[in-house]
Tab-separated table of N, CA and C in Angstrom:
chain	number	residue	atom	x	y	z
A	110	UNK	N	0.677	-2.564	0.056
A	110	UNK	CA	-0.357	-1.970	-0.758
A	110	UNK	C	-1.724	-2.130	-0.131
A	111	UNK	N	-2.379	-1.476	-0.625
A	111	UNK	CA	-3.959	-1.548	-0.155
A	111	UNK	C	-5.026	-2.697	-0.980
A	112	UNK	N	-5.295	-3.267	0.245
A	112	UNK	CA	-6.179	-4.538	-0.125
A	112	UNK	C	-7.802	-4.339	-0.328
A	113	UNK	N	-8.500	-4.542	-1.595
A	113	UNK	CA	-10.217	-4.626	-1.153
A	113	UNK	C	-10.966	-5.440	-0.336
A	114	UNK	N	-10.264	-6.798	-0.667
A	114	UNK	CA	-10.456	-7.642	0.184
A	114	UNK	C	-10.157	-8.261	1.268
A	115	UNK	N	-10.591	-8.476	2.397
A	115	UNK	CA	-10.020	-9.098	3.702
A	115	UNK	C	-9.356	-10.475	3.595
A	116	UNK	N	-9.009	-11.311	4.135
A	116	UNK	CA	-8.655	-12.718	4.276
A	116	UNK	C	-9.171	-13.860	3.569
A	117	UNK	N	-10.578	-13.921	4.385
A	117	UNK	CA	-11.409	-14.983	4.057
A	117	UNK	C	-12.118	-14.621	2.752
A	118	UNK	N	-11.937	-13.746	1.736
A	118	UNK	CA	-12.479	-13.741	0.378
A	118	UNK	C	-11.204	-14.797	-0.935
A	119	UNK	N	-9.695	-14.114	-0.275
A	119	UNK	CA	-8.891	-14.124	-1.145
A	119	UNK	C	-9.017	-15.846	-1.433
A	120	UNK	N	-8.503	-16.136	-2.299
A	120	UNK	CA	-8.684	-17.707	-2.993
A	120	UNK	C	-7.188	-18.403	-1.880
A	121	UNK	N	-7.524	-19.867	-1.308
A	121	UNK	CA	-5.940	-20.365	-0.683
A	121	UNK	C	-5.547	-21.351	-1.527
A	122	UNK	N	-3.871	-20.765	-2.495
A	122	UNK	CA	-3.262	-20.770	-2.702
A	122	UNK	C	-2.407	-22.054	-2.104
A	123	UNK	N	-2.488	-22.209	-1.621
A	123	UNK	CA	-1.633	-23.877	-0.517
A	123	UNK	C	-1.842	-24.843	-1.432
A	124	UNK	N	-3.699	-25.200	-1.506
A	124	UNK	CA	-4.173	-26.358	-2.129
A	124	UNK	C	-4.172	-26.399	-3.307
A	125	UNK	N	-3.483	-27.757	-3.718
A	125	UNK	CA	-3.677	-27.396	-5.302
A	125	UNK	C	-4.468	-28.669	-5.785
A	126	UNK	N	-4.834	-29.107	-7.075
A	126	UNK	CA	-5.263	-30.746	-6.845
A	126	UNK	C	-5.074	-30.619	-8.336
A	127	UNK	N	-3.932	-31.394	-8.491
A	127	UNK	CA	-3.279	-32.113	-10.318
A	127	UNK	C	-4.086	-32.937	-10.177
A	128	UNK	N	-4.764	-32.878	-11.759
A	128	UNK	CA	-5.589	-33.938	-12.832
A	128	UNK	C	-4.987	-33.809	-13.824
A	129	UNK	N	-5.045	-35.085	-14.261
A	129	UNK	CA	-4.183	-35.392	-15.455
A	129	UNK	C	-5.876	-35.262	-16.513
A	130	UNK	N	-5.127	-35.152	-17.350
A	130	UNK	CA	-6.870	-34.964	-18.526
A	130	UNK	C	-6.169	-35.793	-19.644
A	131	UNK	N	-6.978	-36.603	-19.949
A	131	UNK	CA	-7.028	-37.540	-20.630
A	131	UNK	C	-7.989	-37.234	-22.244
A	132	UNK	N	-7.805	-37.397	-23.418
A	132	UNK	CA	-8.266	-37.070	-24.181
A	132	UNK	C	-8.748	-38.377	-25.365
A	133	UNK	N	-9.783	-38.754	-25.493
A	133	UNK	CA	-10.266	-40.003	-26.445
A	133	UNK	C	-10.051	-39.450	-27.907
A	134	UNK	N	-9.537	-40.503	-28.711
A	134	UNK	CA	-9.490	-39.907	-29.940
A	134	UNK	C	-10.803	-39.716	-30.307
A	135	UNK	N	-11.120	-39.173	-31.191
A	135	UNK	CA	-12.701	-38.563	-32.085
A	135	UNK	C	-12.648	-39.763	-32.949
A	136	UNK	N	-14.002	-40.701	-32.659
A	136	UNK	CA	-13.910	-41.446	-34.108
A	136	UNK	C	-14.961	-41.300	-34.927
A	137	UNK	N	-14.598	-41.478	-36.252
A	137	UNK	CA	-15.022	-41.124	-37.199
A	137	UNK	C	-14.776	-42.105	-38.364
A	138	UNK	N	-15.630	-41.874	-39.741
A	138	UNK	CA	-16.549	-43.100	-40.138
A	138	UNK	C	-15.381	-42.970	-41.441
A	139	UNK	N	-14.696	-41.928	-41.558
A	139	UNK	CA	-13.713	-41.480	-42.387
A	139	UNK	C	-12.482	-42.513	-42.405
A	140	UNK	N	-11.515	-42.891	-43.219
A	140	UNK	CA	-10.442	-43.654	-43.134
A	140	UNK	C	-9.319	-42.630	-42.474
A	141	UNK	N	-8.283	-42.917	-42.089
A	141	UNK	CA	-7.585	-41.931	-41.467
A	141	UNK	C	-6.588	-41.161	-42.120
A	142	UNK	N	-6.596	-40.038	-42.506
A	142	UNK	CA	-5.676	-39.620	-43.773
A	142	UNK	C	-3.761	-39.914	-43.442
A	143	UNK	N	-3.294	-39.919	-44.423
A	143	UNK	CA	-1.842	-39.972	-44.114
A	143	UNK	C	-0.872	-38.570	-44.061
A	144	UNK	N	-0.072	-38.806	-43.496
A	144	UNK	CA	0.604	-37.720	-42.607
A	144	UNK	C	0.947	-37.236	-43.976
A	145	UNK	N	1.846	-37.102	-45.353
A	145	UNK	CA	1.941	-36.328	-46.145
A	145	UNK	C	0.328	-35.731	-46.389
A	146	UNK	N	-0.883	-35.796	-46.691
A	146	UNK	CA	-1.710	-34.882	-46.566
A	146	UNK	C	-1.922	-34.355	-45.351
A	147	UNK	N	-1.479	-34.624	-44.831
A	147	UNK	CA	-1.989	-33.446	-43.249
A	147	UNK	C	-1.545	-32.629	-43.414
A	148	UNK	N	0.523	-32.765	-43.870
A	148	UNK	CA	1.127	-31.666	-43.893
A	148	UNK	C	1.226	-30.901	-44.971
A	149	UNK	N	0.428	-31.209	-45.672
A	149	UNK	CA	0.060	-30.337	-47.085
A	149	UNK	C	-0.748	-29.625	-47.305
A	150	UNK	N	-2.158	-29.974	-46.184
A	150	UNK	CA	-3.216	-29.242	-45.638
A	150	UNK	C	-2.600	-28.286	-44.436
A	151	UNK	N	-1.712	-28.029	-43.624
A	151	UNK	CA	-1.234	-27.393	-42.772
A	151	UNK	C	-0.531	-25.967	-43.037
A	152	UNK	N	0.337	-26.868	-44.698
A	152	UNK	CA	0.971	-25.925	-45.453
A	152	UNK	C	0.216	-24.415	-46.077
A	153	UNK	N	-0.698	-25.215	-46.286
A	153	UNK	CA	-1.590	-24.141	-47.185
A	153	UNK	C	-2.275	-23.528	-46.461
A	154	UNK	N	-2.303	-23.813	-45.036
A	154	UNK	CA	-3.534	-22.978	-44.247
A	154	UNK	C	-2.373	-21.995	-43.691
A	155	UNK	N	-1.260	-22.363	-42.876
A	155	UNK	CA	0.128	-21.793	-42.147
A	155	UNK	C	-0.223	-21.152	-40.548
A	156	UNK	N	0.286	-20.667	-40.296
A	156	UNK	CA	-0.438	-20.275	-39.240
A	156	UNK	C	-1.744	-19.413	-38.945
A	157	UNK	N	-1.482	-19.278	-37.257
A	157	UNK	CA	-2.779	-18.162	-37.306
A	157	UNK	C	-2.736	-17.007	-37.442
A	158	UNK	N	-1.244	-16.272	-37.243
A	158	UNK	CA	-1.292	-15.110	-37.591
A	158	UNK	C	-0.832	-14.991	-39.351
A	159	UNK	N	-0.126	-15.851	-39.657
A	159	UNK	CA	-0.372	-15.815	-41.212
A	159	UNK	C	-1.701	-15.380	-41.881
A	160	UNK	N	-2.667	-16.448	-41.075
A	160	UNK	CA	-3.806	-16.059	-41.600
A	160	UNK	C	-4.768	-15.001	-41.413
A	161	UNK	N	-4.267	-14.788	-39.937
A	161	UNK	CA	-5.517	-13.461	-39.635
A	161	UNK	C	-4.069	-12.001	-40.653
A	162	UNK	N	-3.334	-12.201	-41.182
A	162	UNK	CA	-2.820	-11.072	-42.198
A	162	UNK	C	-3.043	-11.102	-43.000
A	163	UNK	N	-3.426	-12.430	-43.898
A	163	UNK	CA	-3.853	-12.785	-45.032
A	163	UNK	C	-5.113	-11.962	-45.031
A	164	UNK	N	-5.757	-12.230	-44.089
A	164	UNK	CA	-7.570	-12.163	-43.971
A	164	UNK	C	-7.407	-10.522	-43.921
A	165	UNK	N	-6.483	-9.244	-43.292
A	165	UNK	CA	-6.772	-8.323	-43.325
A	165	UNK	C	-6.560	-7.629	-45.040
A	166	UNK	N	-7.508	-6.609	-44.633
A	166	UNK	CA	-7.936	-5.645	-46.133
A	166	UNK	C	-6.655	-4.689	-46.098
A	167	UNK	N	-5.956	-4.432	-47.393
A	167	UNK	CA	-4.942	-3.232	-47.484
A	167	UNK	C	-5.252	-1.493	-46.863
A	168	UNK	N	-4.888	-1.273	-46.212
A	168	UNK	CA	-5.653	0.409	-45.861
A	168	UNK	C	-5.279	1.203	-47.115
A	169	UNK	N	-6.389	2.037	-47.609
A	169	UNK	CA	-6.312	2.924	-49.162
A	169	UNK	C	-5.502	4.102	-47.846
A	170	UNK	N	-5.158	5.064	-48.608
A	170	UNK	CA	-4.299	6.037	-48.317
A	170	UNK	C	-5.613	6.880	-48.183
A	171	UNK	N	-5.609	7.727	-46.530
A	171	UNK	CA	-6.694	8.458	-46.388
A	171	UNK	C	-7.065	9.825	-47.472
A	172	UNK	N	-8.497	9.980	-47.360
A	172	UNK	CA	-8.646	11.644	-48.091
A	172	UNK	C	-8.857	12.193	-47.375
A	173	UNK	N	-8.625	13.598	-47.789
A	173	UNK	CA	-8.612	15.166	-47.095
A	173	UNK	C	-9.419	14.919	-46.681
A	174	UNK	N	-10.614	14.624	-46.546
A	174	UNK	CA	-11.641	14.894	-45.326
A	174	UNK	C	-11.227	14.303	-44.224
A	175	UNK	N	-11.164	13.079	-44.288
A	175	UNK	CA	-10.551	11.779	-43.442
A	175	UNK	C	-9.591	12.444	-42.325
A	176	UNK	N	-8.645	13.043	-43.264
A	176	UNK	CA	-7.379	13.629	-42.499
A	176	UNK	C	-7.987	14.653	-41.597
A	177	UNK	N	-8.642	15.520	-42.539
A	177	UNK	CA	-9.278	16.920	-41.498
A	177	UNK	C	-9.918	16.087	-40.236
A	178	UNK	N	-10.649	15.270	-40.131
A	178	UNK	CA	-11.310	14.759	-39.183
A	178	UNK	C	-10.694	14.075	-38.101
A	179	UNK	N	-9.344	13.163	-38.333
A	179	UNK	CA	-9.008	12.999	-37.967
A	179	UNK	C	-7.388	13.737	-36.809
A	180	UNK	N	-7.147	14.932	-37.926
A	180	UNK	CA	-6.427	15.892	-37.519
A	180	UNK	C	-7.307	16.555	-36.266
A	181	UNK	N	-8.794	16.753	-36.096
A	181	UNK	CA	-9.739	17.549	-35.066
A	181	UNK	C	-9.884	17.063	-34.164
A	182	UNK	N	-9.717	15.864	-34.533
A	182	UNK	CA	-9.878	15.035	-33.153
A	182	UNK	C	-8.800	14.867	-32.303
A	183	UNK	N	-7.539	14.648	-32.864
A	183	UNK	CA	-6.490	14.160	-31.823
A	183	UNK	C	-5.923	15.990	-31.301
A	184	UNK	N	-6.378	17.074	-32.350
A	184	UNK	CA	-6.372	18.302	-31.865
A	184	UNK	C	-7.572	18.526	-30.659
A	185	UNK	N	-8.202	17.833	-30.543
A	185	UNK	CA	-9.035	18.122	-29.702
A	185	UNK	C	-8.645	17.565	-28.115
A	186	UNK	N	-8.385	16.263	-28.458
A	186	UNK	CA	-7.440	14.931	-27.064
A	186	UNK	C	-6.418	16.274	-27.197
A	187	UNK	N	-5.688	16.644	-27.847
A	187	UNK	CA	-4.433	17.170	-27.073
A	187	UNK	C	-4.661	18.681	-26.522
A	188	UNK	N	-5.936	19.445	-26.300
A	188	UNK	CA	-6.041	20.193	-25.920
A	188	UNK	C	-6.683	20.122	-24.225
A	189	UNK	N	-7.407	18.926	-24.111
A	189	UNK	CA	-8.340	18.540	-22.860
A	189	UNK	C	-6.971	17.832	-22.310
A	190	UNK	N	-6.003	17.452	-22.608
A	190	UNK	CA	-4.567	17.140	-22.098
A	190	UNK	C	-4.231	17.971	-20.967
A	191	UNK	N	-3.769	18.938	-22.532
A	191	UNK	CA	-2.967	20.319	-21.971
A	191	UNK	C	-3.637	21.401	-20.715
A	192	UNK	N	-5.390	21.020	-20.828
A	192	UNK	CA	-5.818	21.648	-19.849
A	192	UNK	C	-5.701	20.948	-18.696
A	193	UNK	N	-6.002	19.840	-18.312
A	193	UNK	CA	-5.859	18.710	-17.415
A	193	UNK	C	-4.430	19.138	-16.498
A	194	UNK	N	-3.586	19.195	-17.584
A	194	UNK	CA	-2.183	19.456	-17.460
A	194	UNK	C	-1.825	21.044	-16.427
A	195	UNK	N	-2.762	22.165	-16.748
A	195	UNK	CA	-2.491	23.252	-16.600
A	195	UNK	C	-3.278	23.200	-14.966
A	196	UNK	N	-4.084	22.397	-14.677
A	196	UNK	CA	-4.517	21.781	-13.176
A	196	UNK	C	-4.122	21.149	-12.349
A	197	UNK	N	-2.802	20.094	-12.632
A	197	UNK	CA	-1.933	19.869	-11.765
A	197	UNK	C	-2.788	18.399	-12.157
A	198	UNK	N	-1.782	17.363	-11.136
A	198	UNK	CA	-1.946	16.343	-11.378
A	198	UNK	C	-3.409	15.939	-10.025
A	199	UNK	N	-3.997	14.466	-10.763
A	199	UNK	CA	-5.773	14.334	-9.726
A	199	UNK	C	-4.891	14.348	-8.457
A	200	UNK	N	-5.640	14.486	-7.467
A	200	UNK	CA	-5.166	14.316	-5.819
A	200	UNK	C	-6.761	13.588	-5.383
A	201	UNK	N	-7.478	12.447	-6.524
A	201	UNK	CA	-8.498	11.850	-5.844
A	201	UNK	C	-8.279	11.020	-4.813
A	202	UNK	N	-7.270	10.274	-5.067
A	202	UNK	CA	-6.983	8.618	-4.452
A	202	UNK	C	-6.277	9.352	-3.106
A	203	UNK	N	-5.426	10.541	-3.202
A	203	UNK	CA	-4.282	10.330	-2.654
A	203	UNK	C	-4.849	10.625	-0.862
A	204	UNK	N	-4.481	10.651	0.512
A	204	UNK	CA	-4.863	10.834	1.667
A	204	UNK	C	-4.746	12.231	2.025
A	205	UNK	N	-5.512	12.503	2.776
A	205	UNK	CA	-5.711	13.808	2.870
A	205	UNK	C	-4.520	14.396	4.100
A	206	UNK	N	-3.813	15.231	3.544
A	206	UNK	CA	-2.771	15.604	4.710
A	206	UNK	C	-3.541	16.561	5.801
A	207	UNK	N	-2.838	16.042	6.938
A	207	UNK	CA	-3.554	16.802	8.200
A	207	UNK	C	-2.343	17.682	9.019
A	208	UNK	N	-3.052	18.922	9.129
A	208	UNK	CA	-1.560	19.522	9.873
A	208	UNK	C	-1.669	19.278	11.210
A	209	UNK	N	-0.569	17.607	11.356
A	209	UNK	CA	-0.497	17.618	12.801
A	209	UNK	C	1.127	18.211	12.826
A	210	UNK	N	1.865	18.538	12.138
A	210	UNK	CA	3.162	18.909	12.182
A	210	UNK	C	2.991	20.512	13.414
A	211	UNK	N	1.372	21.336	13.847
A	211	UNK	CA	1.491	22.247	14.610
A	211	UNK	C	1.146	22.016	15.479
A	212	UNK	N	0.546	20.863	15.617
A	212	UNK	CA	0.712	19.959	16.922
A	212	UNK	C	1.577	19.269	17.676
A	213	UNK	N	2.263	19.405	18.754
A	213	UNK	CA	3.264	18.262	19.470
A	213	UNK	C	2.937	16.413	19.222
A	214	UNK	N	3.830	15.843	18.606
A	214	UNK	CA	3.443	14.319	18.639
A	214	UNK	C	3.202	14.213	20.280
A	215	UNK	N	3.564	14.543	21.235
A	215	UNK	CA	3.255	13.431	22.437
A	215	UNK	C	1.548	14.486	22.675
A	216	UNK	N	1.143	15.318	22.198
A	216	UNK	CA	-0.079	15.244	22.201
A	216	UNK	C	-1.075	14.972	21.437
A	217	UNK	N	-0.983	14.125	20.317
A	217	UNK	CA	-1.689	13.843	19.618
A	217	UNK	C	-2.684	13.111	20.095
A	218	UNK	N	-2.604	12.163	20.981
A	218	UNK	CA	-3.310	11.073	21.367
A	218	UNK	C	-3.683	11.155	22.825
A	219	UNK	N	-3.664	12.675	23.586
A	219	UNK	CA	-4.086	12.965	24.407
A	219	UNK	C	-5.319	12.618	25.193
A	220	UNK	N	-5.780	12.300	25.860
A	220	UNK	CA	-7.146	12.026	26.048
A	220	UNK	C	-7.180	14.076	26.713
A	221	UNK	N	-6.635	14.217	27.756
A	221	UNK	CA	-7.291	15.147	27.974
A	221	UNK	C	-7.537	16.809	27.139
A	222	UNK	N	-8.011	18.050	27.323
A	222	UNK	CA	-8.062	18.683	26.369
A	222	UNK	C	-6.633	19.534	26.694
A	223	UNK	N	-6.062	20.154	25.456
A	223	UNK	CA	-4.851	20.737	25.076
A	223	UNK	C	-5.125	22.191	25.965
A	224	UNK	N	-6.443	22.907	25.732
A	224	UNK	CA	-6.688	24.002	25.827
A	224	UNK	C	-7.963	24.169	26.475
A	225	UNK	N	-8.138	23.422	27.619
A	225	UNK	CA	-9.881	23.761	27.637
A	225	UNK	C	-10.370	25.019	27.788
A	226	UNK	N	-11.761	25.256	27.247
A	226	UNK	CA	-12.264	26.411	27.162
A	226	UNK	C	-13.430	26.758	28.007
A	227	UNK	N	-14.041	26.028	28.840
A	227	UNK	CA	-14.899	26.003	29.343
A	227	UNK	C	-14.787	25.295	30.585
A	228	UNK	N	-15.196	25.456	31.695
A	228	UNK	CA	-14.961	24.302	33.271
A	228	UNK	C	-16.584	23.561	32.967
A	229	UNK	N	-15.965	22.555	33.092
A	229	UNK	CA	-16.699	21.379	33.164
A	229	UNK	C	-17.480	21.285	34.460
A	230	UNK	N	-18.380	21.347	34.846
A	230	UNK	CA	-19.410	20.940	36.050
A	230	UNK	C	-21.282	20.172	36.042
A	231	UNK	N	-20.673	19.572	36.793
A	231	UNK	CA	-22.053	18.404	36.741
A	231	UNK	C	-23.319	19.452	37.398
A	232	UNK	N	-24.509	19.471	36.837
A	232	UNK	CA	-25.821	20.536	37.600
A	232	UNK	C	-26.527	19.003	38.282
A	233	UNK	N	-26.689	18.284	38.433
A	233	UNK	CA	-27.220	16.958	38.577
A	233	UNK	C	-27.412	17.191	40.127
A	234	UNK	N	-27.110	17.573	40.667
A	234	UNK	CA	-26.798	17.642	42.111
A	234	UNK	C	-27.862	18.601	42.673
A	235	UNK	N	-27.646	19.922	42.048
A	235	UNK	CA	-28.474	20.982	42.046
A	235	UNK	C	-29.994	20.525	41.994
A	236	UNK	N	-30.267	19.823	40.731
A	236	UNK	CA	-31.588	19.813	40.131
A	236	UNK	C	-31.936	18.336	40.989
A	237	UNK	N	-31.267	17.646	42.001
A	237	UNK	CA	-32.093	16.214	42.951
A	237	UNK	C	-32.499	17.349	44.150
A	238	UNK	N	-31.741	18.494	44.616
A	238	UNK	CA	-31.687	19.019	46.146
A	238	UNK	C	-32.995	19.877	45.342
A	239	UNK	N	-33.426	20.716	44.046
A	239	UNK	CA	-34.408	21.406	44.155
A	239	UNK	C	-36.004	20.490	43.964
A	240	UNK	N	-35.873	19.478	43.441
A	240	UNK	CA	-36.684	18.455	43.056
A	240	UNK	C	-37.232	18.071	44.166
A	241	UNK	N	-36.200	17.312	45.532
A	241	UNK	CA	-36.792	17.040	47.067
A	241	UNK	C	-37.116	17.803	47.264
A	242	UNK	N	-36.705	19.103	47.723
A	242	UNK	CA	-37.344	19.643	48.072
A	242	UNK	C	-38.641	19.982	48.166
A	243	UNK	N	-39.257	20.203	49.404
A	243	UNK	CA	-41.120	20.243	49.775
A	243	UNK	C	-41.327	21.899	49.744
A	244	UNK	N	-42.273	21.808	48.896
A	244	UNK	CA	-42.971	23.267	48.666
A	244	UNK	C	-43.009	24.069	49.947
A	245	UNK	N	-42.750	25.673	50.062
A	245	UNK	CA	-43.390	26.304	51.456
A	245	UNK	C	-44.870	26.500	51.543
A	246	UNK	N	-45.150	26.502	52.523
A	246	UNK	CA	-46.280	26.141	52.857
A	246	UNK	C	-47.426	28.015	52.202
A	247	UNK	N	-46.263	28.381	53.057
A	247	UNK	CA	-46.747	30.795	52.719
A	247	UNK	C	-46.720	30.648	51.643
A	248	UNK	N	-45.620	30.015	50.378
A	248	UNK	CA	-45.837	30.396	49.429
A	248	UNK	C	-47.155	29.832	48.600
A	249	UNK	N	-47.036	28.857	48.986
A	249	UNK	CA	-48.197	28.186	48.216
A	249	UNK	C	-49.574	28.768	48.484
A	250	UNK	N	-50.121	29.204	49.590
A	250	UNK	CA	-50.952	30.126	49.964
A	250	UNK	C	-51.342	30.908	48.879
A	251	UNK	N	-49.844	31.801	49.052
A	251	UNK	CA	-50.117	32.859	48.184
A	251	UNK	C	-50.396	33.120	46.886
A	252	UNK	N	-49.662	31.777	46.245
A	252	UNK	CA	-49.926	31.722	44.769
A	252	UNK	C	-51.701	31.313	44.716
A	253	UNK	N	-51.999	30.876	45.203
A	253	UNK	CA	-53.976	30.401	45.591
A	253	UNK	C	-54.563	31.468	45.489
A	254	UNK	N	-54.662	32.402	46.937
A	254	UNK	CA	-54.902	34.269	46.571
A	254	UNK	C	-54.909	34.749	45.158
A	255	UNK	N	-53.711	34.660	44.922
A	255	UNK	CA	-53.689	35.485	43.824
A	255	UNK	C	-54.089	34.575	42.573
A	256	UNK	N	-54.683	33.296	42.274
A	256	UNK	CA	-55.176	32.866	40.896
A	256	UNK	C	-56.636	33.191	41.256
A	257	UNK	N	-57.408	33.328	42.660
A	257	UNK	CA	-58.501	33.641	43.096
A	257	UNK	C	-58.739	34.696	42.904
A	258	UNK	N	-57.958	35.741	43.167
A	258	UNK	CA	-58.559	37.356	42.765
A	258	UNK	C	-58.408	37.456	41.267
A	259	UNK	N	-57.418	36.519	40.292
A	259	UNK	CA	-57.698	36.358	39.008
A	259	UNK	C	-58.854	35.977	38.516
A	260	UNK	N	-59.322	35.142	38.676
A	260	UNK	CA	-60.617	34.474	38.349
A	260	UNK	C	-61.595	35.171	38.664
A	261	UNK	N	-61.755	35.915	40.163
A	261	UNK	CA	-62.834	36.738	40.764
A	261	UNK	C	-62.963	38.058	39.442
A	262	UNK	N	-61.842	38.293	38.884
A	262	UNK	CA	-62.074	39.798	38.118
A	262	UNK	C	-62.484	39.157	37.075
């Protein structure tokens, strides 16, 4: 299954460390009652779910409004159901399928390209031999001339 947490968060489980717990009686200024009243006080209280039934209120039998309201509502949950329903089930969580099935497995992990589309060539070479290169001497001349008869007009 899928973990949120890495290693060093999860709690280790190995160590354990038993303590015994020890409990002081409560004293009190009271004499100590005898066991037939304890269990006569126990009787009458009974348990806890005795009591939390005791403690609940009888439900009255709903009225027509009650019902209508309550009829709208679970008509309402069972319609946002049925639409939910008519959408297919969420696909949030689930991984996204990839069509490598039109791909060959031994090329999946290709380094080189399947199909190249373009030739690969380095200009690096080009752009050091035009860079050294030393200006001609005529040309440079000429470009001079001609920013001079610019300026002259």
């Amino acid at each position: 299954g899928f973990r949120w947490h890495s290693a060093p968060y999860e709690l280790d489980r190995t160590r354990t460390m038993k303590v015994k717990v020890v409990k002081k009686p409560k004293q009190s200024s009271e004499p100590p009652a005898s066991s037939v009243e304890q269990r006569a006080t126990l009787s009458t209280k009974g348990t806890l779910l005795a009591q939390r039934e005791a403690a609940k209120k009888p439900q009255a039998p709903l009225t027509a409004a009650q019902r209508q309201a309550r009829n709208k509502r679970l008509a309402q949950q069972f319609r946002e159901q049925e639409l939910q329903k008519s959408f297919g089930k969420s696909r949030d969580w689930e991984p996204r399928r990839r069509k490598t099935e039109l791909i060959p497995e031994e090329y999946w992990e290709d380094p080189c390209e399947v199909a190249p589309t373009r030739k690969k060539a380095s200009k690096a070479e080009d752009n050091i031999q035009k860079l050294a290169k030393k200006p001609d001497s005529k040309m440079s001349d000429l470009l001079n001339k001609a920013l001079r008869n610019m300026a002259s007009e």
